[in-house]
PDB file of C-alpha atoms and ligand atoms in Angstrom:
ATOM      1  CA  VAL L   1       6.925  13.757  11.470  1.00  0.00           C
ATOM      2  CA  SER L   2       5.873  16.834  13.354  1.00  0.00           C
ATOM      3  CA  LYS L   3       2.700  18.782  14.032  1.00  0.00           C
ATOM      4  CA  ALA L   4       4.724  21.804  12.887  1.00  0.00           C
ATOM      5  CA  VAL L   5       4.685  20.581   9.293  1.00  0.00           C
ATOM      6  CA  VAL L   6       0.947  19.938   9.014  1.00  0.00           C
ATOM      7  CA  PRO L   7      -0.486  22.252   6.300  1.00  0.00           C
ATOM      8  CA  ASP L   8      -3.006  24.954   7.190  1.00  0.00           C
ATOM      9  CA  ILE L   9      -4.640  24.662   3.771  1.00  0.00           C
ATOM     10  CA  SER L  10      -4.458  21.994   1.058  1.00  0.00           C
ATOM     11  CA  LEU L  11      -5.640  22.615  -2.502  1.00  0.00           C
ATOM     12  CA  ILE L  12      -6.945  19.300  -3.814  1.00  0.00           C
ATOM     13  CA  ASP L  13      -7.054  19.839  -7.577  1.00  0.00           C
ATOM     14  CA  PRO L  14      -7.340  16.756  -9.818  1.00  0.00           C
ATOM     15  CA  GLN L  15      -6.642  18.820 -12.941  1.00  0.00           C
ATOM     16  CA  THR L  16      -2.977  18.939 -11.918  1.00  0.00           C
ATOM     17  CA  THR L  17      -2.772  15.122 -12.060  1.00  0.00           C
ATOM     18  CA  THR L  18      -3.823  14.823 -15.714  1.00  0.00           C
ATOM     19  CA  THR L  19      -0.284  15.490 -16.973  1.00  0.00           C
ATOM     20  CA  MET L  20       1.286  12.684 -14.941  1.00  0.00           C
ATOM     21  CA  SER L  21       2.720   9.838 -17.031  1.00  0.00           C
ATOM     22  CA  SER L  22       0.956   6.488 -16.819  1.00  0.00           C
ATOM     23  CA  SER L  23       3.835   5.037 -14.778  1.00  0.00           C
ATOM     24  CA  LEU L  24       3.652   7.909 -12.262  1.00  0.00           C
ATOM     25  CA  THR L  25      -0.137   7.538 -12.093  1.00  0.00           C
ATOM     26  CA  ALA L  26       0.321   3.818 -11.422  1.00  0.00           C
ATOM     27  CA  ALA L  27       3.016   4.255  -8.762  1.00  0.00           C
ATOM     28  CA  THR L  28       1.332   7.103  -6.875  1.00  0.00           C
ATOM     29  CA  GLY L  29      -2.033   5.366  -7.104  1.00  0.00           C
ATOM     30  CA  MET L  30      -0.601   2.171  -5.628  1.00  0.00           C
ATOM     31  CA  ASP L  31       1.087   4.275  -2.941  1.00  0.00           C
ATOM     32  CA  ALA L  32      -2.316   5.706  -1.970  1.00  0.00           C
ATOM     33  CA  LEU L  33      -3.701   2.158  -1.822  1.00  0.00           C
ATOM     34  CA  VAL L  34      -0.847   1.102   0.468  1.00  0.00           C
ATOM     35  CA  HIS L  35      -1.450   4.144   2.708  1.00  0.00           C
ATOM     36  CA  ALA L  36      -5.020   2.968   3.172  1.00  0.00           C
ATOM     37  CA  PHE L  37      -4.173  -0.715   3.698  1.00  0.00           C
ATOM     38  CA  GLU L  38      -1.476   0.072   6.233  1.00  0.00           C
ATOM     39  CA  ALA L  39      -3.610   2.606   8.112  1.00  0.00           C
ATOM     40  CA  TYR L  40      -6.497   0.120   8.259  1.00  0.00           C
ATOM     41  CA  VAL L  41      -4.439  -2.685   9.785  1.00  0.00           C
ATOM     42  CA  SER L  42      -2.289  -0.314  11.869  1.00  0.00           C
ATOM     43  CA  ASN L  43      -2.348  -0.907  15.607  1.00  0.00           C
ATOM     44  CA  ALA L  44      -3.047   2.850  15.963  1.00  0.00           C
ATOM     45  CA  SER L  45      -6.179   2.748  13.794  1.00  0.00           C
ATOM     46  CA  SER L  46      -9.472   4.153  15.079  1.00  0.00           C
ATOM     47  CA  ASP L  47     -13.115   4.322  13.946  1.00  0.00           C
ATOM     48  CA  ILE L  48     -12.437   7.617  12.157  1.00  0.00           C
ATOM     49  CA  THR L  49      -9.288   6.477  10.329  1.00  0.00           C
ATOM     50  CA  ASP L  50     -11.085   3.236   9.385  1.00  0.00           C
ATOM     51  CA  LEU L  51     -13.762   5.206   7.518  1.00  0.00           C
ATOM     52  CA  HIS L  52     -11.145   7.101   5.547  1.00  0.00           C
ATOM     53  CA  ALA L  53      -9.068   3.990   4.860  1.00  0.00           C
ATOM     54  CA  LEU L  54     -11.929   1.848   3.549  1.00  0.00           C
ATOM     55  CA  LYS L  55     -13.236   4.684   1.363  1.00  0.00           C
ATOM     56  CA  ALA L  56      -9.736   5.181  -0.020  1.00  0.00           C
ATOM     57  CA  ILE L  57      -9.328   1.484  -0.866  1.00  0.00           C
ATOM     58  CA  GLU L  58     -12.728   1.494  -2.580  1.00  0.00           C
ATOM     59  CA  LEU L  59     -11.955   4.600  -4.676  1.00  0.00           C
ATOM     60  CA  VAL L  60      -8.460   3.576  -5.713  1.00  0.00           C
ATOM     61  CA  TYR L  61      -9.457   0.010  -6.535  1.00  0.00           C
ATOM     62  CA  ALA L  62     -12.374   1.220  -8.668  1.00  0.00           C
ATOM     63  CA  ASN L  63     -10.531   3.978 -10.537  1.00  0.00           C
ATOM     64  CA  LEU L  64      -6.790   3.397 -10.853  1.00  0.00           C
ATOM     65  CA  LYS L  65      -6.853   1.304 -14.032  1.00  0.00           C
ATOM     66  CA  LYS L  66      -9.162   3.800 -15.721  1.00  0.00           C
ATOM     67  CA  ALA L  67      -6.977   6.733 -14.645  1.00  0.00           C
ATOM     68  CA  ILE L  68      -4.236   5.128 -16.741  1.00  0.00           C
ATOM     69  CA  SER L  69      -6.343   4.178 -19.771  1.00  0.00           C
ATOM     70  CA  GLU L  70      -8.251   7.493 -19.751  1.00  0.00           C
ATOM     71  CA  PRO L  71      -5.758  10.021 -18.334  1.00  0.00           C
ATOM     72  CA  ASP L  72      -7.938  13.049 -19.182  1.00  0.00           C
ATOM     73  CA  ASN L  73     -11.122  11.654 -17.666  1.00  0.00           C
ATOM     74  CA  MET L  74     -11.740  14.246 -14.946  1.00  0.00           C
ATOM     75  CA  GLU L  75     -14.349  12.173 -13.135  1.00  0.00           C
ATOM     76  CA  VAL L  76     -11.835   9.354 -12.713  1.00  0.00           C
ATOM     77  CA  ARG L  77      -8.963  11.706 -11.810  1.00  0.00           C
ATOM     78  CA  SER L  78     -11.233  13.379  -9.226  1.00  0.00           C
ATOM     79  CA  LYS L  79     -12.063  10.038  -7.643  1.00  0.00           C
ATOM     80  CA  MET L  80      -8.381   9.073  -7.520  1.00  0.00           C
ATOM     81  CA  MET L  81      -7.529  12.418  -5.943  1.00  0.00           C
ATOM     82  CA  LEU L  82     -10.306  11.957  -3.386  1.00  0.00           C
ATOM     83  CA  GLY L  83      -9.087   8.416  -2.706  1.00  0.00           C
ATOM     84  CA  SER L  84      -5.576   9.714  -2.156  1.00  0.00           C
ATOM     85  CA  LEU L  85      -6.914  12.397   0.216  1.00  0.00           C
ATOM     86  CA  HIS L  86      -8.915   9.845   2.224  1.00  0.00           C
ATOM     87  CA  ALA L  87      -5.835   7.627   2.420  1.00  0.00           C
ATOM     88  CA  GLY L  88      -3.769  10.594   3.602  1.00  0.00           C
ATOM     89  CA  MET L  89      -6.267  11.425   6.327  1.00  0.00           C
ATOM     90  CA  ALA L  90      -6.211   7.803   7.446  1.00  0.00           C
ATOM     91  CA  PHE L  91      -2.461   7.347   7.610  1.00  0.00           C
ATOM     92  CA  SER L  92      -1.689  10.827   8.983  1.00  0.00           C
ATOM     93  CA  ASN L  93      -3.577   9.706  12.079  1.00  0.00           C
ATOM     94  CA  ALA L  94      -3.056   5.934  12.182  1.00  0.00           C
ATOM     95  CA  SER L  95       0.471   5.846  10.733  1.00  0.00           C
ATOM     96  CA  LEU L  96       1.714   3.061   8.439  1.00  0.00           C
ATOM     97  CA  GLY L  97       3.475  -0.301   8.654  1.00  0.00           C
ATOM     98  CA  ILE L  98       6.055  -2.691   7.278  1.00  0.00           C
ATOM     99  CA  VAL L  99       5.530  -1.793   3.607  1.00  0.00           C
ATOM    100  CA  HIS L 100       6.521   1.817   4.178  1.00  0.00           C
ATOM    101  CA  ALA L 101       9.348   0.882   6.536  1.00  0.00           C
ATOM    102  CA  MET L 102      10.832  -1.321   3.815  1.00  0.00           C
ATOM    103  CA  ALA L 103      10.046   1.117   0.961  1.00  0.00           C
ATOM    104  CA  HIS L 104      11.682   4.031   2.809  1.00  0.00           C
ATOM    105  CA  SER L 105      14.830   1.948   3.138  1.00  0.00           C
ATOM    106  CA  LEU L 106      14.832   1.161  -0.607  1.00  0.00           C
ATOM    107  CA  GLY L 107      14.174   4.770  -1.557  1.00  0.00           C
ATOM    108  CA  GLY L 108      16.949   5.914   0.727  1.00  0.00           C
ATOM    109  CA  LEU L 109      19.547   3.567  -0.742  1.00  0.00           C
ATOM    110  CA  LYS L 110      18.916   3.902  -4.477  1.00  0.00           C
ATOM    111  CA  ASP L 111      16.409   6.747  -4.887  1.00  0.00           C
ATOM    112  CA  SER L 112      13.964   4.050  -5.988  1.00  0.00           C
ATOM    113  CA  PRO L 113      10.455   5.362  -6.834  1.00  0.00           C
ATOM    114  CA  HIS L 114       8.456   5.332  -3.584  1.00  0.00           C
ATOM    115  CA  GLY L 115       5.145   4.158  -5.059  1.00  0.00           C
ATOM    116  CA  GLU L 116       6.774   1.380  -7.029  1.00  0.00           C
ATOM    117  CA  CYS L 117       8.585   0.081  -3.932  1.00  0.00           C
ATOM    118  CA  ASN L 118       5.321   0.064  -1.995  1.00  0.00           C
ATOM    119  CA  ALA L 119       3.437  -1.611  -4.827  1.00  0.00           C
ATOM    120  CA  ILE L 120       5.785  -4.588  -5.021  1.00  0.00           C
ATOM    121  CA  LEU L 121       5.793  -5.046  -1.229  1.00  0.00           C
ATOM    122  CA  LEU L 122       2.052  -4.827  -0.487  1.00  0.00           C
ATOM    123  CA  GLU L 123       1.131  -8.442  -1.296  1.00  0.00           C
ATOM    124  CA  HIS L 124       4.028  -9.709   0.850  1.00  0.00           C
ATOM    125  CA  SER L 125       2.884  -7.551   3.774  1.00  0.00           C
ATOM    126  CA  ILE L 126      -0.553  -9.176   3.612  1.00  0.00           C
ATOM    127  CA  ASP L 127       1.080 -12.607   3.673  1.00  0.00           C
ATOM    128  CA  PHE L 128       3.256 -11.590   6.638  1.00  0.00           C
ATOM    129  CA  ASN L 129       0.633  -9.679   8.658  1.00  0.00           C
ATOM    130  CA  TYR L 130      -2.542 -11.613   7.917  1.00  0.00           C
ATOM    131  CA  ALA L 131      -2.553 -13.961  10.920  1.00  0.00           C
ATOM    132  CA  HIS L 132      -2.243 -10.965  13.253  1.00  0.00           C
ATOM    133  CA  ALA L 133      -5.149  -8.929  11.838  1.00  0.00           C
ATOM    134  CA  PRO L 134      -7.483 -11.448  10.109  1.00  0.00           C
ATOM    135  CA  LYS L 135     -10.693  -9.559  10.874  1.00  0.00           C
ATOM    136  CA  ARG L 136      -9.277  -6.328   9.494  1.00  0.00           C
ATOM    137  CA  TYR L 137      -8.160  -7.934   6.244  1.00  0.00           C
ATOM    138  CA  LYS L 138     -11.514  -9.732   5.933  1.00  0.00           C
ATOM    139  CA  ARG L 139     -13.285  -6.394   6.256  1.00  0.00           C
ATOM    140  CA  ILE L 140     -11.208  -4.922   3.409  1.00  0.00           C
ATOM    141  CA  LEU L 141     -12.114  -7.833   1.122  1.00  0.00           C
ATOM    142  CA  GLU L 142     -15.802  -7.561   2.050  1.00  0.00           C
ATOM    143  CA  HIS L 143     -15.729  -3.831   1.386  1.00  0.00           C
ATOM    144  CA  ILE L 144     -14.389  -4.315  -2.145  1.00  0.00           C
ATOM    145  CA  PHE L 145     -16.377  -7.477  -2.894  1.00  0.00           C
ATOM    146  CA  PRO L 146     -19.633  -7.316  -0.894  1.00  0.00           C
ATOM    147  CA  ASN L 147     -20.520 -10.883  -1.938  1.00  0.00           C
ATOM    148  CA  SER L 148     -17.335 -12.342  -0.473  1.00  0.00           C
ATOM    149  CA  GLY L 149     -19.022 -13.286   2.828  1.00  0.00           C
ATOM    150  CA  SER L 150     -19.158 -16.951   1.828  1.00  0.00           C
ATOM    151  CA  ILE L 151     -15.400 -17.166   1.180  1.00  0.00           C
ATOM    152  CA  LYS L 152     -13.742 -19.545   3.643  1.00  0.00           C
ATOM    153  CA  GLN L 153     -11.529 -17.906   6.263  1.00  0.00           C
ATOM    154  CA  GLU L 154      -8.423 -19.660   4.935  1.00  0.00           C
ATOM    155  CA  GLU L 155      -9.097 -18.335   1.431  1.00  0.00           C
ATOM    156  CA  ILE L 156      -9.413 -14.674   2.403  1.00  0.00           C
ATOM    157  CA  LYS L 157      -5.668 -14.083   2.520  1.00  0.00           C
ATOM    158  CA  MET L 158      -5.088 -15.551  -0.937  1.00  0.00           C
ATOM    159  CA  ASN L 159      -8.020 -13.606  -2.367  1.00  0.00           C
ATOM    160  CA  LEU L 160      -6.679 -10.320  -1.004  1.00  0.00           C
ATOM    161  CA  ILE L 161      -3.163 -11.065  -2.219  1.00  0.00           C
ATOM    162  CA  LYS L 162      -4.559 -11.892  -5.660  1.00  0.00           C
ATOM    163  CA  MET L 163      -6.628  -8.701  -5.653  1.00  0.00           C
ATOM    164  CA  VAL L 164      -3.646  -6.411  -5.030  1.00  0.00           C
ATOM    165  CA  ARG L 165      -1.270  -8.400  -7.247  1.00  0.00           C
ATOM    166  CA  ASP L 166      -3.728  -8.341 -10.169  1.00  0.00           C
ATOM    167  CA  LEU L 167      -4.135  -4.577  -9.768  1.00  0.00           C
ATOM    168  CA  ARG L 168      -0.346  -4.062  -9.602  1.00  0.00           C
ATOM    169  CA  LEU L 169       0.185  -6.091 -12.797  1.00  0.00           C
ATOM    170  CA  ALA L 170      -2.756  -4.435 -14.546  1.00  0.00           C
ATOM    171  CA  VAL L 171      -1.191  -1.010 -13.973  1.00  0.00           C
ATOM    172  CA  GLY L 172       2.144  -2.263 -15.301  1.00  0.00           C
ATOM    173  CA  ILE L 173       4.287  -2.544 -12.165  1.00  0.00           C
ATOM    174  CA  THR L 174       6.488  -5.619 -12.498  1.00  0.00           C
ATOM    175  CA  THR L 175       9.634  -4.223 -10.882  1.00  0.00           C
ATOM    176  CA  THR L 176      12.055  -6.428  -8.924  1.00  0.00           C
ATOM    177  CA  LEU L 177      14.845  -5.282  -6.623  1.00  0.00           C
ATOM    178  CA  SER L 178      17.450  -6.186  -9.232  1.00  0.00           C
ATOM    179  CA  ASP L 179      15.590  -3.911 -11.700  1.00  0.00           C
ATOM    180  CA  LEU L 180      16.144  -1.126  -9.151  1.00  0.00           C
ATOM    181  CA  GLY L 181      19.889  -1.752  -9.125  1.00  0.00           C
ATOM    182  CA  ILE L 182      19.904  -3.447  -5.728  1.00  0.00           C
ATOM    183  CA  GLU L 183      22.543  -6.129  -5.139  1.00  0.00           C
ATOM    184  CA  LYS L 184      22.085  -9.205  -2.955  1.00  0.00           C
ATOM    185  CA  SER L 185      24.817  -7.808  -0.745  1.00  0.00           C
ATOM    186  CA  ASP L 186      22.620  -4.730  -0.076  1.00  0.00           C
ATOM    187  CA  LEU L 187      19.798  -6.725   1.502  1.00  0.00           C
ATOM    188  CA  HIS L 188      21.206  -6.862   5.011  1.00  0.00           C
ATOM    189  CA  GLN L 189      21.763  -3.103   5.199  1.00  0.00           C
ATOM    190  CA  LEU L 190      18.306  -2.509   3.697  1.00  0.00           C
ATOM    191  CA  ALA L 191      16.798  -4.688   6.417  1.00  0.00           C
ATOM    192  CA  LEU L 192      18.773  -2.895   9.134  1.00  0.00           C
ATOM    193  CA  ASN L 193      17.471   0.484   7.947  1.00  0.00           C
ATOM    194  CA  ALA L 194      13.896  -0.773   7.611  1.00  0.00           C
ATOM    195  CA  ASN L 195      14.131  -2.249  11.094  1.00  0.00           C
ATOM    196  CA  ASN L 196      14.865   1.235  12.459  1.00  0.00           C
ATOM    197  CA  ASP L 197      11.986   2.920  10.596  1.00  0.00           C
ATOM    198  CA  ALA L 198       9.241   4.467  12.756  1.00  0.00           C
ATOM    199  CA  CYS L 199       6.526   2.932  10.556  1.00  0.00           C
ATOM    200  CA  LEU L 200       7.275  -0.526  11.967  1.00  0.00           C
ATOM    201  CA  ALA L 201       5.943   0.578  15.357  1.00  0.00           C
ATOM    202  CA  THR L 202       2.345   0.494  14.081  1.00  0.00           C
ATOM    203  CA  ASN L 203       2.569  -2.687  11.998  1.00  0.00           C
ATOM    204  CA  PRO L 204       0.106  -5.241  13.427  1.00  0.00           C
ATOM    205  CA  VAL L 205       2.985  -7.571  14.299  1.00  0.00           C
ATOM    206  CA  ASP L 206       6.651  -7.056  15.140  1.00  0.00           C
ATOM    207  CA  ALA L 207       9.081  -8.057  12.409  1.00  0.00           C
ATOM    208  CA  SER L 208      12.591  -9.325  13.107  1.00  0.00           C
ATOM    209  CA  LEU L 209      15.626  -8.350  11.054  1.00  0.00           C
ATOM    210  CA  GLU L 210      15.685 -11.843   9.537  1.00  0.00           C
ATOM    211  CA  GLN L 211      12.014 -11.681   8.581  1.00  0.00           C
ATOM    212  CA  ILE L 212      12.481  -8.301   6.889  1.00  0.00           C
ATOM    213  CA  GLU L 213      15.480  -9.590   4.985  1.00  0.00           C
ATOM    214  CA  ALA L 214      13.467 -12.654   3.913  1.00  0.00           C
ATOM    215  CA  ILE L 215      10.744 -10.417   2.461  1.00  0.00           C
ATOM    216  CA  TYR L 216      13.352  -8.449   0.470  1.00  0.00           C
ATOM    217  CA  GLU L 217      14.624 -11.790  -0.868  1.00  0.00           C
ATOM    218  CA  LYS L 218      11.137 -12.553  -2.201  1.00  0.00           C
ATOM    219  CA  ILE L 219      11.052  -9.422  -4.351  1.00  0.00           C
ATOM    220  CA  PHE L 220      14.682  -9.597  -5.487  1.00  0.00           C
TER     221      PHE L 220
HETATM  222 FE1  LIG U   1       3.652   6.368   0.769  1.00  0.00          FE
END
């Protein structure tokens, strides 16, 4: 991470995404969703990054399934690309959290697909973080489902977890750590590496080595 590697110009061209396979569309789309979620609950978030993050969540949630079923639909691809851009603008300024810390560790050990790793961790991050950023998570749910105001506080977490899990399954991501070639004996080293990742610094709550390892156990 360095200001020296920020691009001067970015060409945001959805046409280039139409040749991605459905699994790459699913994984990169879920990655964009995680960028937005993590930026929104980041302890370095701000009013500006919040706008980008919520818009990104809205666009990805509304368009990812269709981008897979209608890969040549340029309107849908454009909205996904815009969602990804909004998510990038959010997390470039607010940074990320525990999902990326843990996904970086997985990708580093086995070259596991980044988006897939994020996708299978997102629901567990909500479970882990929720009590430390309840208003933020509530706002995400209200943004996607404007009529969710009457949902009881204790049901918000489960609704959000269901929302992201249903989307993950609908786009065909059912990966477990054993599918990625990870052994039980790898979990401790994975947790050690994740624990040293810079993304943890902006997670809404500190995570201990044991807690990180416990989350890996859940997706094994
Ligand atoms: Fe990412």
